[in-house]
XYZ file of C-alpha atoms in Angstrom:
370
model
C -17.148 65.240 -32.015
C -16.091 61.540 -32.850
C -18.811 59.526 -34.333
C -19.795 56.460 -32.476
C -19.221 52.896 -33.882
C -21.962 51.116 -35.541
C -23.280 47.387 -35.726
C -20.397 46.162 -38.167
C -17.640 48.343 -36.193
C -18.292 46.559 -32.791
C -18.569 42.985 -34.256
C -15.435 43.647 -35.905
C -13.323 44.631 -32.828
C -15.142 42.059 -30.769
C -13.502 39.090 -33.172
C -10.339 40.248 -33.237
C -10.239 40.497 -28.950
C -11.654 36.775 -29.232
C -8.362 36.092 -31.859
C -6.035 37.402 -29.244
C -7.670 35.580 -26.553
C -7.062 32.093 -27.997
C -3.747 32.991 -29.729
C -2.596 33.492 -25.713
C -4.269 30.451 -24.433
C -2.264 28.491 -27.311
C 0.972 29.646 -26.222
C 0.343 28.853 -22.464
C 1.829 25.040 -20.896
C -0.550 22.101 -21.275
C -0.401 19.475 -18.468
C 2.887 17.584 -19.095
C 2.871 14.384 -20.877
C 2.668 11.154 -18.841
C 6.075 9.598 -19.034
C 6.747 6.178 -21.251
C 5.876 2.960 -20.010
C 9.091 0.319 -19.812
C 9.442 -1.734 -22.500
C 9.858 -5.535 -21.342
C 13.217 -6.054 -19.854
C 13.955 -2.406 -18.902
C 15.262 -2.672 -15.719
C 13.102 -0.405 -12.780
C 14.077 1.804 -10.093
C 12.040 -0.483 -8.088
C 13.917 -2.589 -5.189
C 15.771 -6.078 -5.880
C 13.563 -8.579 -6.433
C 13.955 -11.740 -4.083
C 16.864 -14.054 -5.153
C 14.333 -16.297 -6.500
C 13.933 -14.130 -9.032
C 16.761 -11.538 -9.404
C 16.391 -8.692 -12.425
C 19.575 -8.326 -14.126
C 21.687 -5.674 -12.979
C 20.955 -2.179 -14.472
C 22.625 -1.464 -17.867
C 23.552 1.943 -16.552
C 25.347 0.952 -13.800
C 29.123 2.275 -14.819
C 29.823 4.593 -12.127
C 30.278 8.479 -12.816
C 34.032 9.600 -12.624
C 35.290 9.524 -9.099
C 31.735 7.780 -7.626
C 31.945 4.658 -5.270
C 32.793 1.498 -7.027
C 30.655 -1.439 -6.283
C 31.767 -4.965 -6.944
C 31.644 -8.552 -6.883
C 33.834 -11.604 -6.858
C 33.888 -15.228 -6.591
C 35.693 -18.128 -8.780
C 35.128 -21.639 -8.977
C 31.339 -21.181 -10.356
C 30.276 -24.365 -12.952
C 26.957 -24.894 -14.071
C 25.088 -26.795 -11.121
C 22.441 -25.179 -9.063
C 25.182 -23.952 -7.120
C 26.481 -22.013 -9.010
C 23.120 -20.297 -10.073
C 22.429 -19.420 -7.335
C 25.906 -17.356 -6.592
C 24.712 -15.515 -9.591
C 21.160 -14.830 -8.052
C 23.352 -13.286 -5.249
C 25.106 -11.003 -7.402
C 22.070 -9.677 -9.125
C 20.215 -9.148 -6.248
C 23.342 -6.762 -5.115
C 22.927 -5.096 -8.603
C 27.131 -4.094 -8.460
C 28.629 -2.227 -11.158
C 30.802 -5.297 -12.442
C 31.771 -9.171 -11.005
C 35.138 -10.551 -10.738
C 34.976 -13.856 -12.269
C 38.244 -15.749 -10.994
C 38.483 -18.577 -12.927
C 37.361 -22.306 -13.463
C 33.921 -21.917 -14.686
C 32.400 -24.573 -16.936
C 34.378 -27.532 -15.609
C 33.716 -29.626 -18.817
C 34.765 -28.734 -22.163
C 31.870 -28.081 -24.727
C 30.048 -26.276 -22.108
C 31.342 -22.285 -22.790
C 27.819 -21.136 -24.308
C 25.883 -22.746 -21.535
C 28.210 -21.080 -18.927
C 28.011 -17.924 -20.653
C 24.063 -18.123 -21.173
C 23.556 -19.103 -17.570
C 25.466 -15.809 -16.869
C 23.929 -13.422 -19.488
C 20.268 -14.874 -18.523
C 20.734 -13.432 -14.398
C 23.233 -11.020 -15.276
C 22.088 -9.116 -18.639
C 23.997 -9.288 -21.826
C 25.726 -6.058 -21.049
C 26.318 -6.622 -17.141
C 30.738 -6.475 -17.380
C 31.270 -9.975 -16.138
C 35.192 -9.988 -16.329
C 37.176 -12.761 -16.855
C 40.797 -14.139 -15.628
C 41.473 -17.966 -16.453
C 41.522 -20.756 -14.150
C 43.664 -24.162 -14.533
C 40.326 -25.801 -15.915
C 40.039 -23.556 -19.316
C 43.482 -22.225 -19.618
C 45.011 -25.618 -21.665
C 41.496 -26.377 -23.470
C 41.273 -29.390 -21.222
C 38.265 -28.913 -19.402
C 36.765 -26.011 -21.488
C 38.760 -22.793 -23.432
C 39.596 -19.504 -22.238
C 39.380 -17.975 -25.517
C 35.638 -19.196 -26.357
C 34.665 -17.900 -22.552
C 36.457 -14.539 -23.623
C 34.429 -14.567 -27.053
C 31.012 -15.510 -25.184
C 31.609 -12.759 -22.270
C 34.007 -10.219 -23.596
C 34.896 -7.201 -21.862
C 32.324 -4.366 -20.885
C 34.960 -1.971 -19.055
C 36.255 0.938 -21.223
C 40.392 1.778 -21.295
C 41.597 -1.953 -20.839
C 44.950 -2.981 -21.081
C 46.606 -6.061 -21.309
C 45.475 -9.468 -22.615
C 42.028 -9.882 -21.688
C 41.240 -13.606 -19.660
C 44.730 -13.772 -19.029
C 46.593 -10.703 -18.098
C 45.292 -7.364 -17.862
C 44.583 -4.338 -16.142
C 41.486 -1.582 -16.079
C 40.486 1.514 -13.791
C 37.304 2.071 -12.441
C 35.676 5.024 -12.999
C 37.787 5.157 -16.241
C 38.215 9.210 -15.411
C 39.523 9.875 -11.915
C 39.324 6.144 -10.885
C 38.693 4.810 -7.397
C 40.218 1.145 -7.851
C 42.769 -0.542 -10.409
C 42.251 -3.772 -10.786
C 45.018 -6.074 -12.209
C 44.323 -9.780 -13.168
C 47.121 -12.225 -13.391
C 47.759 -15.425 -14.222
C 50.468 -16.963 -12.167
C 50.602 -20.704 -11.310
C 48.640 -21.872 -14.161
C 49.484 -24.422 -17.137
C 48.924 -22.728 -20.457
C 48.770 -25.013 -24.126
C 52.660 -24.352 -23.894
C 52.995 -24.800 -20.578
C 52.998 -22.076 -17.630
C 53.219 -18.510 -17.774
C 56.470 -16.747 -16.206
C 55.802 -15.052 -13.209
C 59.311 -15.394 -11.703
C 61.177 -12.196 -10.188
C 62.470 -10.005 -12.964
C 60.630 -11.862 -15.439
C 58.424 -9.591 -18.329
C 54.999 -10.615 -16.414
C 56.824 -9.675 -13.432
C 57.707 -6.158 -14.110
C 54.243 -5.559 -16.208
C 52.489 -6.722 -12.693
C 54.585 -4.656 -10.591
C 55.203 -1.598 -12.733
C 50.803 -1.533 -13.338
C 50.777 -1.500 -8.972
C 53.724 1.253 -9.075
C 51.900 3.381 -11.754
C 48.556 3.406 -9.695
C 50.083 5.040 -6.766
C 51.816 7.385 -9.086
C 48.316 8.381 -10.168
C 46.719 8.529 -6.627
C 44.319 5.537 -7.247
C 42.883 5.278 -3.947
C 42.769 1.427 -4.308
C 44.967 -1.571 -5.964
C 43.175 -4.657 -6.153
C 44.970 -7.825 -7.725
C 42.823 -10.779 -8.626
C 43.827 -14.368 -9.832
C 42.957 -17.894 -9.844
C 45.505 -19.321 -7.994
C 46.731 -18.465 -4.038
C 49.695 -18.692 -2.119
C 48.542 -19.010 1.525
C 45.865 -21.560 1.555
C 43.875 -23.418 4.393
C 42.346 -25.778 1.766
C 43.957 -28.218 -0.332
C 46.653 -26.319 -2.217
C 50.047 -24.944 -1.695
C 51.416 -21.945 -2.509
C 51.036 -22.676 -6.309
C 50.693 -18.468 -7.192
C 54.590 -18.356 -6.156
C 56.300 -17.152 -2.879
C 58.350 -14.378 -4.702
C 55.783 -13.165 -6.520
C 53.020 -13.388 -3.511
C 55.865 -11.384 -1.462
C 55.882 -8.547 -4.354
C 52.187 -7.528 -3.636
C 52.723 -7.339 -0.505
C 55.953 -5.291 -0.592
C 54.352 -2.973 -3.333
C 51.292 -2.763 -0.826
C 48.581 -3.929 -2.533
C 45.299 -3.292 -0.732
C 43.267 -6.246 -1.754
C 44.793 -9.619 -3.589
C 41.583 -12.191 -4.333
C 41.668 -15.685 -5.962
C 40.007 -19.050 -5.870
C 41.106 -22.404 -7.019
C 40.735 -23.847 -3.815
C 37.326 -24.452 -2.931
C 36.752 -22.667 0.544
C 35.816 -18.987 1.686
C 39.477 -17.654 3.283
C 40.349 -13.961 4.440
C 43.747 -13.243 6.065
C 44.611 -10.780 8.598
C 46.660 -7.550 7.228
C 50.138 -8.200 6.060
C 53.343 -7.231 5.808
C 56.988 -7.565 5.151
C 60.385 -6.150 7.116
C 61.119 -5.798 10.362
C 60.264 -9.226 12.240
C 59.032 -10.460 9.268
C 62.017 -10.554 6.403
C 59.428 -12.386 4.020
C 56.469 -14.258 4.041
C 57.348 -18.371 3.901
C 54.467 -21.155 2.570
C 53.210 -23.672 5.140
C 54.753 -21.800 8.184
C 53.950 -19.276 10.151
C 55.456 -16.066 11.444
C 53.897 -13.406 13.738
C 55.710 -10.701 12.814
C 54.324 -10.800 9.373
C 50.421 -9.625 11.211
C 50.219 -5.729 10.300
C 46.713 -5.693 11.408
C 44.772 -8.520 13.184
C 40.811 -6.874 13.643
C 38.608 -5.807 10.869
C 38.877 -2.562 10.978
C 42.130 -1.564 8.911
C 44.504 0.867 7.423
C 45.516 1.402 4.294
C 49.322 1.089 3.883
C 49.885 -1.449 6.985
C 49.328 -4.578 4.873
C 47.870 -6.471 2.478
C 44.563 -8.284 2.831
C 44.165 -11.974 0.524
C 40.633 -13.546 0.147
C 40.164 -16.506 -1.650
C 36.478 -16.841 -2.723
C 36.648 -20.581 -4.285
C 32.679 -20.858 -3.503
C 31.386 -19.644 -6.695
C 29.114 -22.645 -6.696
C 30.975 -26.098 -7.320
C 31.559 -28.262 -4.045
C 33.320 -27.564 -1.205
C 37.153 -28.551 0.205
C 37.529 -28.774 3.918
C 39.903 -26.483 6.074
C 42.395 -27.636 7.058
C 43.114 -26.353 11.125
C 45.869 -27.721 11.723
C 47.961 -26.029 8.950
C 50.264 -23.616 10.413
C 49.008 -21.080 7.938
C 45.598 -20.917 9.676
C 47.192 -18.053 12.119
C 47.235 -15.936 9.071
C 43.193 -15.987 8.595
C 41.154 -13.758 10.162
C 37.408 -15.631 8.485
C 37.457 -19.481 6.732
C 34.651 -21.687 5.529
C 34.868 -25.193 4.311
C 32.887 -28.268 3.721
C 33.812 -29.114 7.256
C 33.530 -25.553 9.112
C 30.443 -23.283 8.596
C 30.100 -24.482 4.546
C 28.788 -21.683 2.500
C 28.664 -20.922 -1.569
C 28.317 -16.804 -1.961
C 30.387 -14.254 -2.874
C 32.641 -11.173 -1.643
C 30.861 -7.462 -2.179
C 33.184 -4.774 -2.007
C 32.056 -1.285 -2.156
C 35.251 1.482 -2.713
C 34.849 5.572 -1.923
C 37.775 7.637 -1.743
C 38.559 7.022 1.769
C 37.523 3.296 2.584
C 37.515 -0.099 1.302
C 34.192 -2.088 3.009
C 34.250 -5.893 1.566
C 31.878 -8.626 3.031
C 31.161 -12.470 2.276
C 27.130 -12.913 1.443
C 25.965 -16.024 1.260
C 24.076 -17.753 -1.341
C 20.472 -18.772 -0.271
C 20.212 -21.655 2.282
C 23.711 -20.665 3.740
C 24.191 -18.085 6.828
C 28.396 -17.984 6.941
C 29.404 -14.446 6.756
C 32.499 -12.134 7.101
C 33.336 -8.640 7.038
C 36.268 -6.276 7.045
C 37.089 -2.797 6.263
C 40.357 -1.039 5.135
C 40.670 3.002 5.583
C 42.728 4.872 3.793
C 45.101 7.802 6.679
């Protein structure tokens, strides 16, 4: 017959069950811990503020290999109101980098306020990339090098000379666009750069287009400061031969400023009707695509985006290049400082002009890939 516990006995079981009981409870999930509040200058997943107030872009925009790219670019930017608010533009569109395309301070001694201007909307690590314009390239109205020092590069797997010549792809694994920035047309300390046929900046242009379609880039896009076609007050100062290479190679998107207007040509193309394309004339044949819905592989589509906030040229209607242009703006014809946005997938190209804040000019166009 089993004897029955006493006083001490029960107590003593009764403590250990309690033991157990809050050894369990302690291994069980609290309530989870309320997440860290910003520190100041964090940027939010909250909307855009109002371009009154833009927040700097977010420092994690680099897009993940293969994503959309998202972009921005405009040239021709000083330090005037203007030009500040261009850069309000750009931040409230929060891309994932900005095309700067040359002639930025306008004055020499002015580099750090240009590039604080920039860093102050933009964020110290927003990749605000650089290709000279006439104004900085000889030191006369400012210097490419202290710009380069002031805003270096952000994008990873550069090549090439940085402010002057050079070459990245975005994502840097299984990239959606190259872009290559050139320098053509523009008068260095020792004079111009050598852009003509066969030359070595030739073939490093043409062979960097050639090696992106080896790759299956879905998109080529060539920027520099100077233009060949031009409604404005330039000639064709980027050079017919070489202007006639990106378009035989294809190209899908060529953008500059220098002159000071907002001008987007129809798709175009070389052979057939159209043996090349001449300066200050104009052919028909050489219109692959006149609406603004386009193809990839009919043509090549040049924007000059000279409205990066200094004043405005007129265009010029009555040059016999105006045929070629599908959208212009000008001091004289719907004026309007902004800049081009251009988001790239896989399959499509989608660019459009927005305006900076007091201006309603706008302009869109896509190109599709077959």
């Amino acid at each position: 017959m089993a004897r029955s516990l006493g006083k001490r006995g029960k107590a003593g079981i009764g403590a250990c069950l309690l033991g157990l009981a809050l050894l369990l409870s302690a291994c069980q999930p609290g309530p989870p811990e309320p997440s860290p509040r910003p520190s100041p200058g964090t940027p939010s997943s909250s909307p855009a503020p109002s371009s009154s107030s833009p927040a700097p872009p977010s420092s994690d925009a680099a897009p993940a290999p293969g994503e959309p790219v998202h972009f921005t670019a405009q040239g021709d930017i000083g330090v005037s109101t203007g030009a500040k608010k261009v850069l309000d533009v750009v931040a409230g569109l929060n891309p994932q980098l900005n095309l700067a395309l040359g002639d930025f301070a306008y004055k020499a001694g002015l580099e750090r306020q240009f590039c604080d201007m920039v860093t102050a909307r933009l964020g110290e690590d927003f990749p605000y990339q650089l290709v000279t314009g006439n104004h900085e390239s000889d030191g006369h109205d400012g210097d490419i090098e202290k710009f380069v020092q002031c805003l270096p590069n952000k994008l990873p797997g550069i090549q090439g000379e940085y402010g002057t010549q050079w070459r990245v792809d975005v994502p840097a694994q299984n990239p959606v666009v190259r872009f290559i920035l050139v320098s053509p047309g523009i008068d260095f300390r020792d004079g111009p750069l050598d852009y003509s046929r066969d030359s070595e900046r030739w073939r490093w242009t043409a062979d960097a287009i050639d090696d992106a379609k080896s790759q299956n880039i879905p998109w080529t896009v060539v920027g520099m400061h100077t233009p060949c076609l031009s409604i404005g007050n330039y000639d064709c100062q980027a050079g017919q031969d070489f202007t006639n290479m990106l378009i035989e190679k294809k190209v899908d998107l060529v953008l500059s400023g220098h002159d000071h207007v907002y001008q987007r040509t129809h798709q175009l193309s070389t052979g057939g009707d159209c043996a090349e394309l001449v300066p200050a004339s104009f052919t028909s044949g050489c219109l692959a695509d006149t609406d603004g819905s386009m193809v990839q592989g009919s043509g090549t589509v040049f924007a000059t985006v000279g409205v990066g906030g200094v004043g405005l040229y007129n265009v010029h209607a009555e040059d016999p290049e105006m045929q070629y242009f599908a959208s212009t703006s000008g001091k004289n014809q719907d004026p309007a400082l902004g800049t081009l946005e251009v988001r790239a997938t896989a399959d499509e190209l989608a660019a459009r002009f927005v305006p900076a804040d007091g201006y309603t000019f706008s302009d869109s166009f896509t190109v599709r890939r077959r």
